[in-house]
PDB file of C-alpha atoms and ligand atoms in Angstrom:
ATOM      1  CA  UNK A   1       7.770 -21.706  -6.326  1.00 98.00           C
ATOM      2  CA  UNK A   2      10.782 -21.521  -4.035  1.00 98.00           C
ATOM      3  CA  UNK A   3      10.105 -20.238  -0.516  1.00 98.00           C
ATOM      4  CA  UNK A   4      13.078 -18.435   0.998  1.00 98.00           C
ATOM      5  CA  UNK A   5      13.077 -17.464   4.658  1.00 98.00           C
ATOM      6  CA  UNK A   6      16.505 -15.916   5.155  1.00 98.00           C
ATOM      7  CA  UNK A   7      17.978 -12.796   3.570  1.00 98.00           C
ATOM      8  CA  UNK A   8      21.038 -14.783   2.475  1.00 98.00           C
ATOM      9  CA  UNK A   9      18.911 -17.411   0.672  1.00 98.00           C
ATOM     10  CA  UNK A  10      16.730 -14.752  -0.938  1.00 99.00           C
ATOM     11  CA  UNK A  11      19.707 -12.748  -2.139  1.00 98.00           C
ATOM     12  CA  UNK A  12      21.410 -15.844  -3.574  1.00 98.00           C
ATOM     13  CA  UNK A  13      18.253 -16.888  -5.455  1.00 98.00           C
ATOM     14  CA  UNK A  14      17.705 -13.369  -6.832  1.00 98.00           C
ATOM     15  CA  UNK A  15      21.334 -12.992  -7.870  1.00 98.00           C
ATOM     16  CA  UNK A  16      21.184 -16.334  -9.711  1.00 98.00           C
ATOM     17  CA  UNK A  17      18.231 -14.973 -11.721  1.00 98.00           C
ATOM     18  CA  UNK A  18      19.975 -11.720 -12.567  1.00 97.00           C
ATOM     19  CA  UNK A  19      23.234 -13.500 -13.464  1.00 98.00           C
ATOM     20  CA  UNK A  20      21.259 -15.158 -16.254  1.00 98.00           C
ATOM     21  CA  UNK A  21      20.460 -11.691 -17.551  1.00 98.00           C
ATOM     22  CA  UNK A  22      16.812 -11.978 -16.542  1.00 98.00           C
ATOM     23  CA  UNK A  23      14.727  -9.028 -15.370  1.00 98.00           C
ATOM     24  CA  UNK A  24      13.499  -9.541 -11.809  1.00 98.00           C
ATOM     25  CA  UNK A  25      10.131  -8.084 -10.752  1.00 99.00           C
ATOM     26  CA  UNK A  26       9.166  -7.806  -7.078  1.00 99.00           C
ATOM     27  CA  UNK A  27       5.819  -7.515  -5.282  1.00 99.00           C
ATOM     28  CA  UNK A  28       6.071  -6.845  -1.526  1.00 99.00           C
ATOM     29  CA  UNK A  29       2.979  -7.718   0.538  1.00 99.00           C
ATOM     30  CA  UNK A  30       1.841  -8.415   4.078  1.00 98.00           C
ATOM     31  CA  UNK A  31      -0.085 -11.493   2.936  1.00 98.00           C
ATOM     32  CA  UNK A  32      -3.835 -12.149   3.382  1.00 98.00           C
ATOM     33  CA  UNK A  33      -3.801 -11.856  -0.380  1.00 98.00           C
ATOM     34  CA  UNK A  34      -6.720 -10.652  -2.490  1.00 98.00           C
ATOM     35  CA  UNK A  35      -7.267  -9.609  -6.105  1.00 98.00           C
ATOM     36  CA  UNK A  36      -5.539  -6.263  -5.445  1.00 98.00           C
ATOM     37  CA  UNK A  37      -2.297  -8.047  -4.597  1.00 99.00           C
ATOM     38  CA  UNK A  38      -2.758 -10.470  -7.493  1.00 99.00           C
ATOM     39  CA  UNK A  39      -3.156  -7.564  -9.923  1.00 99.00           C
ATOM     40  CA  UNK A  40       0.347  -6.452  -8.904  1.00 99.00           C
ATOM     41  CA  UNK A  41       1.664  -9.975  -9.442  1.00 99.00           C
ATOM     42  CA  UNK A  42       0.072 -10.060 -12.911  1.00 99.00           C
ATOM     43  CA  UNK A  43       1.609  -6.694 -13.780  1.00 99.00           C
ATOM     44  CA  UNK A  44       4.967  -8.013 -12.570  1.00 99.00           C
ATOM     45  CA  UNK A  45       4.508 -11.202 -14.616  1.00 98.00           C
ATOM     46  CA  UNK A  46       3.958  -9.070 -17.746  1.00 98.00           C
ATOM     47  CA  UNK A  47       6.874  -6.742 -17.125  1.00 98.00           C
ATOM     48  CA  UNK A  48       9.545  -9.152 -15.840  1.00 98.00           C
ATOM     49  CA  UNK A  49      11.149 -12.498 -16.657  1.00 98.00           C
ATOM     50  CA  UNK A  50      11.027 -13.768 -13.086  1.00 98.00           C
ATOM     51  CA  UNK A  51       8.633 -12.646 -10.335  1.00 99.00           C
ATOM     52  CA  UNK A  52       9.513 -12.530  -6.654  1.00 99.00           C
ATOM     53  CA  UNK A  53       6.921 -11.717  -3.987  1.00 99.00           C
ATOM     54  CA  UNK A  54       7.291 -11.273  -0.266  1.00 99.00           C
ATOM     55  CA  UNK A  55       4.960 -11.933   2.640  1.00 99.00           C
ATOM     56  CA  UNK A  56       5.994 -10.169   5.809  1.00 99.00           C
ATOM     57  CA  UNK A  57       3.673  -8.576   8.352  1.00 98.00           C
ATOM     58  CA  UNK A  58       6.024  -5.777   9.264  1.00 98.00           C
ATOM     59  CA  UNK A  59       5.790  -5.020  13.010  1.00 98.00           C
ATOM     60  CA  UNK A  60       7.511  -1.624  12.729  1.00 98.00           C
ATOM     61  CA  UNK A  61       4.744  -0.066  10.649  1.00 98.00           C
ATOM     62  CA  UNK A  62       2.072  -0.802  13.276  1.00 98.00           C
ATOM     63  CA  UNK A  63       1.515   1.545  16.211  1.00 98.00           C
ATOM     64  CA  UNK A  64       1.426   0.089  19.751  1.00 97.00           C
ATOM     65  CA  UNK A  65      -2.399   0.181  19.787  1.00 96.00           C
ATOM     66  CA  UNK A  66      -2.848  -1.044  16.218  1.00 97.00           C
ATOM     67  CA  UNK A  67      -3.782  -4.437  14.797  1.00 97.00           C
ATOM     68  CA  UNK A  68      -0.372  -6.141  14.340  1.00 98.00           C
ATOM     69  CA  UNK A  69      -1.212  -9.226  16.393  1.00 97.00           C
ATOM     70  CA  UNK A  70      -4.653  -9.740  14.865  1.00 97.00           C
ATOM     71  CA  UNK A  71      -3.694  -8.798  11.292  1.00 98.00           C
ATOM     72  CA  UNK A  72      -5.111 -11.581   9.042  1.00 98.00           C
ATOM     73  CA  UNK A  73      -2.578 -14.302   8.209  1.00 98.00           C
ATOM     74  CA  UNK A  74      -3.250 -17.047   5.638  1.00 98.00           C
ATOM     75  CA  UNK A  75       0.170 -18.280   4.548  1.00 98.00           C
ATOM     76  CA  UNK A  76      -0.862 -21.613   3.006  1.00 98.00           C
ATOM     77  CA  UNK A  77      -3.601 -20.083   0.885  1.00 98.00           C
ATOM     78  CA  UNK A  78      -1.358 -17.158  -0.088  1.00 98.00           C
ATOM     79  CA  UNK A  79       1.278 -19.620  -1.321  1.00 98.00           C
ATOM     80  CA  UNK A  80      -1.286 -21.392  -3.494  1.00 98.00           C
ATOM     81  CA  UNK A  81      -2.460 -18.094  -4.982  1.00 98.00           C
ATOM     82  CA  UNK A  82       1.074 -16.890  -5.728  1.00 99.00           C
ATOM     83  CA  UNK A  83       2.051 -20.230  -7.205  1.00 98.00           C
ATOM     84  CA  UNK A  84      -1.091 -20.101  -9.365  1.00 98.00           C
ATOM     85  CA  UNK A  85       0.006 -16.705 -10.715  1.00 98.00           C
ATOM     86  CA  UNK A  86       3.446 -18.014 -11.663  1.00 98.00           C
ATOM     87  CA  UNK A  87       5.525 -16.461  -8.880  1.00 98.00           C
ATOM     88  CA  UNK A  88       8.929 -18.182  -8.835  1.00 98.00           C
ATOM     89  CA  UNK A  89      10.421 -16.814  -5.600  1.00 99.00           C
ATOM     90  CA  UNK A  90       8.623 -16.102  -2.327  1.00 99.00           C
ATOM     91  CA  UNK A  91      10.502 -14.333   0.438  1.00 99.00           C
ATOM     92  CA  UNK A  92       8.833 -15.035   3.779  1.00 99.00           C
ATOM     93  CA  UNK A  93      11.216 -14.044   6.571  1.00 99.00           C
ATOM     94  CA  UNK A  94      10.553 -14.077  10.312  1.00 98.00           C
ATOM     95  CA  UNK A  95      10.527 -10.851  12.342  1.00 98.00           C
ATOM     96  CA  UNK A  96      13.835 -11.901  13.924  1.00 98.00           C
ATOM     97  CA  UNK A  97      15.418 -12.330  10.485  1.00 98.00           C
ATOM     98  CA  UNK A  98      14.347  -8.841   9.421  1.00 98.00           C
ATOM     99  CA  UNK A  99      14.960  -7.140  12.779  1.00 98.00           C
ATOM    100  CA  UNK A 100      17.728  -8.907  14.684  1.00 97.00           C
ATOM    101  CA  UNK A 101      18.207  -7.698  18.263  1.00 97.00           C
ATOM    102  CA  UNK A 102      20.188  -4.494  18.422  1.00 96.00           C
ATOM    103  CA  UNK A 103      19.033  -3.027  15.082  1.00 95.00           C
ATOM    104  CA  UNK A 104      18.724   0.740  15.550  1.00 96.00           C
ATOM    105  CA  UNK A 105      18.880   2.141  12.000  1.00 98.00           C
ATOM    106  CA  UNK A 106      15.773   3.618  10.336  1.00 98.00           C
ATOM    107  CA  UNK A 107      14.915   5.050   6.948  1.00 98.00           C
ATOM    108  CA  UNK A 108      12.757   8.160   7.418  1.00 98.00           C
ATOM    109  CA  UNK A 109      11.457  10.375   4.639  1.00 98.00           C
ATOM    110  CA  UNK A 110      11.359  13.641   6.541  1.00 98.00           C
ATOM    111  CA  UNK A 111       8.204  15.696   6.189  1.00 98.00           C
ATOM    112  CA  UNK A 112       6.344  13.371   3.819  1.00 98.00           C
ATOM    113  CA  UNK A 113       6.208  10.646   6.449  1.00 98.00           C
ATOM    114  CA  UNK A 114       4.112  12.924   8.685  1.00 98.00           C
ATOM    115  CA  UNK A 115       1.421  13.703   6.146  1.00 98.00           C
ATOM    116  CA  UNK A 116      -1.942  12.004   5.505  1.00 98.00           C
ATOM    117  CA  UNK A 117      -1.768   8.576   7.197  1.00 98.00           C
ATOM    118  CA  UNK A 118       1.531   9.618   8.764  1.00 98.00           C
ATOM    119  CA  UNK A 119      -0.339  12.251  10.777  1.00 98.00           C
ATOM    120  CA  UNK A 120      -2.766   9.796  12.384  1.00 97.00           C
ATOM    121  CA  UNK A 121      -0.312   6.867  12.441  1.00 98.00           C
ATOM    122  CA  UNK A 122       2.947   8.308  13.832  1.00 98.00           C
ATOM    123  CA  UNK A 123       5.921   6.165  12.819  1.00 98.00           C
ATOM    124  CA  UNK A 124       3.913   4.201  10.237  1.00 98.00           C
ATOM    125  CA  UNK A 125       5.783   5.409   7.156  1.00 99.00           C
ATOM    126  CA  UNK A 126       9.133   5.131   8.908  1.00 98.00           C
ATOM    127  CA  UNK A 127       8.311   1.436   9.344  1.00 98.00           C
ATOM    128  CA  UNK A 128       7.239   1.137   5.709  1.00 99.00           C
ATOM    129  CA  UNK A 129      10.292   2.840   4.202  1.00 99.00           C
ATOM    130  CA  UNK A 130      12.637   0.940   6.509  1.00 99.00           C
ATOM    131  CA  UNK A 131      11.183  -2.467   5.657  1.00 99.00           C
ATOM    132  CA  UNK A 132      10.966  -1.767   1.919  1.00 99.00           C
ATOM    133  CA  UNK A 133      14.607  -0.587   1.909  1.00 99.00           C
ATOM    134  CA  UNK A 134      15.555  -3.846   3.657  1.00 98.00           C
ATOM    135  CA  UNK A 135      13.421  -5.911   1.245  1.00 99.00           C
ATOM    136  CA  UNK A 136      15.030  -4.135  -1.719  1.00 99.00           C
ATOM    137  CA  UNK A 137      18.467  -5.056  -0.326  1.00 98.00           C
ATOM    138  CA  UNK A 138      17.449  -8.689   0.085  1.00 98.00           C
ATOM    139  CA  UNK A 139      15.801  -9.043  -3.344  1.00 98.00           C
ATOM    140  CA  UNK A 140      17.686  -6.448  -5.421  1.00 98.00           C
ATOM    141  CA  UNK A 141      14.812  -6.278  -7.931  1.00 98.00           C
ATOM    142  CA  UNK A 142      14.921  -4.428 -11.250  1.00 98.00           C
ATOM    143  CA  UNK A 143      11.272  -3.393 -10.973  1.00 98.00           C
ATOM    144  CA  UNK A 144       8.972  -3.225  -7.936  1.00 99.00           C
ATOM    145  CA  UNK A 145       5.175  -3.083  -8.014  1.00 99.00           C
ATOM    146  CA  UNK A 146       2.967  -1.154  -5.589  1.00 99.00           C
ATOM    147  CA  UNK A 147      -0.741  -0.309  -5.432  1.00 98.00           C
ATOM    148  CA  UNK A 148      -2.210   3.168  -5.892  1.00 98.00           C
ATOM    149  CA  UNK A 149      -4.537   2.144  -3.034  1.00 98.00           C
ATOM    150  CA  UNK A 150      -1.758   3.272  -0.663  1.00 98.00           C
ATOM    151  CA  UNK A 151      -1.092   6.589  -2.392  1.00 98.00           C
ATOM    152  CA  UNK A 152       0.808   8.205   0.488  1.00 98.00           C
ATOM    153  CA  UNK A 153       2.963   5.078   0.767  1.00 98.00           C
ATOM    154  CA  UNK A 154       3.771   5.437  -2.946  1.00 99.00           C
ATOM    155  CA  UNK A 155       4.826   9.073  -2.384  1.00 99.00           C
ATOM    156  CA  UNK A 156       7.089   8.089   0.526  1.00 99.00           C
ATOM    157  CA  UNK A 157       8.649   5.173  -1.374  1.00 99.00           C
ATOM    158  CA  UNK A 158       9.261   7.170  -4.567  1.00 98.00           C
ATOM    159  CA  UNK A 159      11.047   9.823  -2.512  1.00 98.00           C
ATOM    160  CA  UNK A 160      13.114   7.159  -0.725  1.00 99.00           C
ATOM    161  CA  UNK A 161      14.127   5.515  -4.014  1.00 99.00           C
ATOM    162  CA  UNK A 162      15.204   8.914  -5.365  1.00 98.00           C
ATOM    163  CA  UNK A 163      17.020  10.067  -2.240  1.00 98.00           C
ATOM    164  CA  UNK A 164      18.859   6.799  -1.566  1.00 98.00           C
ATOM    165  CA  UNK A 165      19.626   5.961  -5.230  1.00 98.00           C
ATOM    166  CA  UNK A 166      17.927   2.574  -5.247  1.00 98.00           C
ATOM    167  CA  UNK A 167      18.372   1.075  -8.728  1.00 98.00           C
ATOM    168  CA  UNK A 168      14.733  -0.032  -8.739  1.00 98.00           C
ATOM    169  CA  UNK A 169      12.047   1.098 -11.148  1.00 98.00           C
ATOM    170  CA  UNK A 170       8.761   1.743  -9.336  1.00 98.00           C
ATOM    171  CA  UNK A 171       5.509   0.709 -11.033  1.00 99.00           C
ATOM    172  CA  UNK A 172       2.202   1.787  -9.492  1.00 98.00           C
ATOM    173  CA  UNK A 173      -0.912  -0.251 -10.333  1.00 98.00           C
ATOM    174  CA  UNK A 174      -4.563   0.924 -10.220  1.00 98.00           C
ATOM    175  CA  UNK A 175      -6.873   0.259  -7.259  1.00 99.00           C
ATOM    176  CA  UNK A 176      -8.854  -2.984  -7.528  1.00 99.00           C
ATOM    177  CA  UNK A 177     -12.399  -2.624  -6.148  1.00 99.00           C
ATOM    178  CA  UNK A 178     -15.400  -4.747  -5.243  1.00 98.00           C
ATOM    179  CA  UNK A 179     -18.402  -4.412  -7.570  1.00 98.00           C
ATOM    180  CA  UNK A 180     -19.974  -1.837  -5.201  1.00 98.00           C
ATOM    181  CA  UNK A 181     -16.857   0.345  -5.196  1.00 98.00           C
ATOM    182  CA  UNK A 182     -15.185  -0.691  -1.924  1.00 98.00           C
ATOM    183  CA  UNK A 183     -11.414  -0.870  -2.440  1.00 98.00           C
ATOM    184  CA  UNK A 184     -10.085  -4.363  -1.734  1.00 98.00           C
ATOM    185  CA  UNK A 185      -8.103  -4.522   1.492  1.00 98.00           C
ATOM    186  CA  UNK A 186      -6.944  -7.301   3.790  1.00 98.00           C
ATOM    187  CA  UNK A 187      -8.605  -5.299   6.584  1.00 98.00           C
ATOM    188  CA  UNK A 188     -12.058  -5.656   4.964  1.00 98.00           C
ATOM    189  CA  UNK A 189     -12.056  -9.100   6.624  1.00 97.00           C
ATOM    190  CA  UNK A 190     -12.606  -7.311   9.970  1.00 98.00           C
ATOM    191  CA  UNK A 191     -15.961  -5.856   8.852  1.00 98.00           C
ATOM    192  CA  UNK A 192     -19.297  -7.416   9.821  1.00 98.00           C
ATOM    193  CA  UNK A 193     -22.122  -7.191   7.275  1.00 98.00           C
ATOM    194  CA  UNK A 194     -23.484  -3.862   8.562  1.00 98.00           C
ATOM    195  CA  UNK A 195     -19.990  -2.337   8.613  1.00 98.00           C
ATOM    196  CA  UNK A 196     -19.337  -3.751   5.159  1.00 98.00           C
ATOM    197  CA  UNK A 197     -22.375  -1.798   3.946  1.00 98.00           C
ATOM    198  CA  UNK A 198     -21.283   1.370   5.766  1.00 98.00           C
ATOM    199  CA  UNK A 199     -17.777   1.084   4.270  1.00 98.00           C
ATOM    200  CA  UNK A 200     -19.118   1.816   0.812  1.00 98.00           C
ATOM    201  CA  UNK A 201     -19.356   5.478   1.807  1.00 99.00           C
ATOM    202  CA  UNK A 202     -15.610   6.032   1.249  1.00 99.00           C
ATOM    203  CA  UNK A 203     -15.678   5.209  -2.455  1.00 99.00           C
ATOM    204  CA  UNK A 204     -19.071   6.938  -2.793  1.00 98.00           C
ATOM    205  CA  UNK A 205     -17.584  10.176  -1.432  1.00 99.00           C
ATOM    206  CA  UNK A 206     -14.637   9.910  -3.833  1.00 99.00           C
ATOM    207  CA  UNK A 207     -16.951   9.211  -6.773  1.00 98.00           C
ATOM    208  CA  UNK A 208     -19.014  12.274  -5.874  1.00 98.00           C
ATOM    209  CA  UNK A 209     -15.858  14.400  -5.817  1.00 98.00           C
ATOM    210  CA  UNK A 210     -14.701  12.963  -9.161  1.00 98.00           C
ATOM    211  CA  UNK A 211     -18.117  13.705 -10.662  1.00 98.00           C
ATOM    212  CA  UNK A 212     -17.986  17.326  -9.443  1.00 98.00           C
ATOM    213  CA  UNK A 213     -14.475  17.598 -10.878  1.00 98.00           C
ATOM    214  CA  UNK A 214     -15.732  16.243 -14.218  1.00 98.00           C
ATOM    215  CA  UNK A 215     -18.495  18.880 -14.197  1.00 98.00           C
ATOM    216  CA  UNK A 216     -15.753  21.515 -14.053  1.00 98.00           C
ATOM    217  CA  UNK A 217     -15.327  22.208 -10.312  1.00 98.00           C
ATOM    218  CA  UNK A 218     -11.651  23.012  -9.615  1.00 98.00           C
ATOM    219  CA  UNK A 219     -11.901  24.571  -6.136  1.00 98.00           C
ATOM    220  CA  UNK A 220     -10.491  22.044  -3.656  1.00 98.00           C
ATOM    221  CA  UNK A 221     -12.505  23.429  -0.724  1.00 98.00           C
ATOM    222  CA  UNK A 222     -15.756  22.976  -2.652  1.00 98.00           C
ATOM    223  CA  UNK A 223     -14.751  19.465  -3.771  1.00 98.00           C
ATOM    224  CA  UNK A 224     -13.713  18.456  -0.242  1.00 98.00           C
ATOM    225  CA  UNK A 225     -16.991  19.788   1.149  1.00 98.00           C
ATOM    226  CA  UNK A 226     -18.905  17.648  -1.370  1.00 98.00           C
ATOM    227  CA  UNK A 227     -16.927  14.599  -0.212  1.00 98.00           C
ATOM    228  CA  UNK A 228     -17.453  15.341   3.490  1.00 98.00           C
ATOM    229  CA  UNK A 229     -21.189  15.722   2.912  1.00 98.00           C
ATOM    230  CA  UNK A 230     -21.322  12.178   1.509  1.00 98.00           C
ATOM    231  CA  UNK A 231     -19.175  10.862   4.385  1.00 98.00           C
ATOM    232  CA  UNK A 232     -21.695  12.390   6.833  1.00 98.00           C
ATOM    233  CA  UNK A 233     -24.413  10.138   5.358  1.00 98.00           C
ATOM    234  CA  UNK A 234     -22.911   7.313   7.470  1.00 98.00           C
ATOM    235  CA  UNK A 235     -22.643   8.836  10.946  1.00 98.00           C
ATOM    236  CA  UNK A 236     -21.226   5.558  12.315  1.00 98.00           C
ATOM    237  CA  UNK A 237     -18.203   5.989  10.046  1.00 98.00           C
ATOM    238  CA  UNK A 238     -15.655   8.270  11.740  1.00 98.00           C
ATOM    239  CA  UNK A 239     -13.698  10.404   9.294  1.00 98.00           C
ATOM    240  CA  UNK A 240      -9.944  10.529   9.916  1.00 98.00           C
ATOM    241  CA  UNK A 241      -9.044  12.749   6.962  1.00 98.00           C
ATOM    242  CA  UNK A 242     -10.406  13.785   3.606  1.00 98.00           C
ATOM    243  CA  UNK A 243      -7.782  15.784   1.762  1.00 98.00           C
ATOM    244  CA  UNK A 244      -7.010  17.072  -1.696  1.00 98.00           C
ATOM    245  CA  UNK A 245      -3.252  17.078  -2.124  1.00 98.00           C
ATOM    246  CA  UNK A 246      -0.370  17.033  -4.570  1.00 98.00           C
ATOM    247  CA  UNK A 247       0.380  13.327  -5.188  1.00 98.00           C
ATOM    248  CA  UNK A 248       4.150  13.824  -4.766  1.00 98.00           C
ATOM    249  CA  UNK A 249       4.439  16.326  -1.892  1.00 98.00           C
ATOM    250  CA  UNK A 250       1.113  15.387  -0.217  1.00 98.00           C
ATOM    251  CA  UNK A 251       0.624  19.112   0.442  1.00 98.00           C
ATOM    252  CA  UNK A 252      -2.896  20.561   0.195  1.00 98.00           C
ATOM    253  CA  UNK A 253      -3.855  22.025  -3.176  1.00 98.00           C
ATOM    254  CA  UNK A 254      -6.220  25.013  -3.410  1.00 98.00           C
ATOM    255  CA  UNK A 255      -7.087  24.908  -7.113  1.00 98.00           C
ATOM    256  CA  UNK A 256      -6.763  21.778  -9.216  1.00 98.00           C
ATOM    257  CA  UNK A 257      -4.611  22.449 -12.261  1.00 98.00           C
ATOM    258  CA  UNK A 258      -2.785  19.123 -12.656  1.00 98.00           C
ATOM    259  CA  UNK A 259      -3.450  15.523 -11.554  1.00 98.00           C
ATOM    260  CA  UNK A 260      -4.338  15.803  -7.878  1.00 98.00           C
ATOM    261  CA  UNK A 261      -4.990  13.206  -5.223  1.00 99.00           C
ATOM    262  CA  UNK A 262      -8.293  13.135  -3.350  1.00 99.00           C
ATOM    263  CA  UNK A 263      -7.673  10.812  -0.407  1.00 99.00           C
ATOM    264  CA  UNK A 264      -9.864   9.629   2.442  1.00 99.00           C
ATOM    265  CA  UNK A 265      -9.323   7.612   5.605  1.00 99.00           C
ATOM    266  CA  UNK A 266     -12.065   6.622   8.024  1.00 98.00           C
ATOM    267  CA  UNK A 267     -12.823   4.229  10.863  1.00 98.00           C
ATOM    268  CA  UNK A 268     -15.652   1.757  10.369  1.00 98.00           C
ATOM    269  CA  UNK A 269     -15.981   0.402  13.895  1.00 98.00           C
ATOM    270  CA  UNK A 270     -12.364  -0.196  14.912  1.00 97.00           C
ATOM    271  CA  UNK A 271     -11.249  -0.810  11.332  1.00 98.00           C
ATOM    272  CA  UNK A 272      -9.356   1.979   9.613  1.00 98.00           C
ATOM    273  CA  UNK A 273      -9.955   2.054   5.855  1.00 98.00           C
ATOM    274  CA  UNK A 274      -8.341   4.244   3.186  1.00 98.00           C
ATOM    275  CA  UNK A 275      -9.181   5.024  -0.411  1.00 99.00           C
ATOM    276  CA  UNK A 276      -8.358   7.648  -3.026  1.00 99.00           C
ATOM    277  CA  UNK A 277      -8.949   8.879  -6.547  1.00 99.00           C
ATOM    278  CA  UNK A 278      -6.782  10.980  -8.824  1.00 98.00           C
ATOM    279  CA  UNK A 279      -8.608  14.034 -10.181  1.00 98.00           C
ATOM    280  CA  UNK A 280      -7.386  15.109 -13.599  1.00 96.00           C
TER     281      UNK A 280
HETATM  282  P1  AMP B 301      -0.371  -4.861   1.817  1.00 51.26           P
HETATM  283  O1  AMP B 301      -0.318  -6.345   1.847  1.00 51.26           O
HETATM  284  O2  AMP B 301      -1.654  -4.290   2.320  1.00 51.26           O
HETATM  285  O3  AMP B 301       0.855  -4.214   2.404  1.00 51.26           O
HETATM  286  O4  AMP B 301      -0.351  -4.449   0.278  1.00 51.26           O
HETATM  287  C1  AMP B 301       0.672  -4.897  -0.572  1.00 51.26           C
HETATM  288  C2  AMP B 301       0.584  -4.141  -1.872  1.00 51.26           C
HETATM  289  O5  AMP B 301      -0.689  -4.376  -2.484  1.00 51.26           O
HETATM  290  C3  AMP B 301       0.707  -2.614  -1.686  1.00 51.26           C
HETATM  291  O6  AMP B 301       1.515  -2.085  -2.721  1.00 51.26           O
HETATM  292  C4  AMP B 301      -0.713  -2.172  -1.790  1.00 51.26           C
HETATM  293  O7  AMP B 301      -0.839  -0.834  -2.251  1.00 51.26           O
HETATM  294  C5  AMP B 301      -1.275  -3.145  -2.819  1.00 51.26           C
HETATM  295  N1  AMP B 301      -2.732  -3.196  -2.723  1.00 51.26           N
HETATM  296  C6  AMP B 301      -3.475  -3.432  -1.611  1.00 51.26           C
HETATM  297  N2  AMP B 301      -4.795  -3.347  -1.896  1.00 51.26           N
HETATM  298  C7  AMP B 301      -4.883  -3.043  -3.201  1.00 51.26           C
HETATM  299  C8  AMP B 301      -5.982  -2.814  -4.105  1.00 51.26           C
HETATM  300  N3  AMP B 301      -7.255  -2.873  -3.701  1.00 51.26           N
HETATM  301  N4  AMP B 301      -5.693  -2.530  -5.386  1.00 51.26           N
HETATM  302  C9  AMP B 301      -4.408  -2.461  -5.823  1.00 51.26           C
HETATM  303  N5  AMP B 301      -3.333  -2.658  -5.026  1.00 51.26           N
HETATM  304  C10 AMP B 301      -3.575  -2.952  -3.750  1.00 51.26           C
END
């Protein structure tokens, strides 16, 4: 596996691959890798000739009071995992490389970037779309792989790709979970054992909603109420949002008639966790 730390090196390596007529797949990450990330790498491996990944803890998607400085970092171990999965190119730039002094240009998906997580994390999606646009320019992939875990991120990125004519095919991979339902997340490392137990309530609430949907319930208010009732079983877990929305526009849906996103975000202690399920 080649590790590239400058945009120029990354672009040269990627262009060499594509000059050979090979299909380049790309998996962007913030590191602290787990099976969720590796599932994206495996999907990329299957769908592309050469796989590039990136590890970059993107400062611009963290709010001033968020966990940027303490975000888990495990570069050596991440490299071993990626190498083990057959990743050929790893882009691991510094913050200065990605954001040289004087950079003032942003990519903002208007409207969408203020919904769901964008409401409670102002500026978050602007940071995400800006960094992914920059990563796409550095790697110029044919196909890029993202997790359904971050459903609102997927909506923002799809819209960006459409609006800015990126020649990148987006592939979205299913959420990888622990045996008890908790969605894998680098932030799960923050949880102590009691919080780890409490955190199961997010996936439990979503499962309850999915079960009600399967029994024929189509009224979003009723489904959301069922989810909130489960969330209330763990009073120490502070609900940020529980919403039933269109997966593309992220606007609330009243009656479920097509695949619809049920999404939840909650604080377990100081740790903000998200999860979702598609109904229908
Ligand atoms: P992150 O390192 O948290 O920015 O995540 C990098 C990519 O991995 C994103 O596309 C995430 O949606 C995806 N991802 C994170 N957790 C999971 C999971 N549990 N299952 C599937 N994909 C995931």
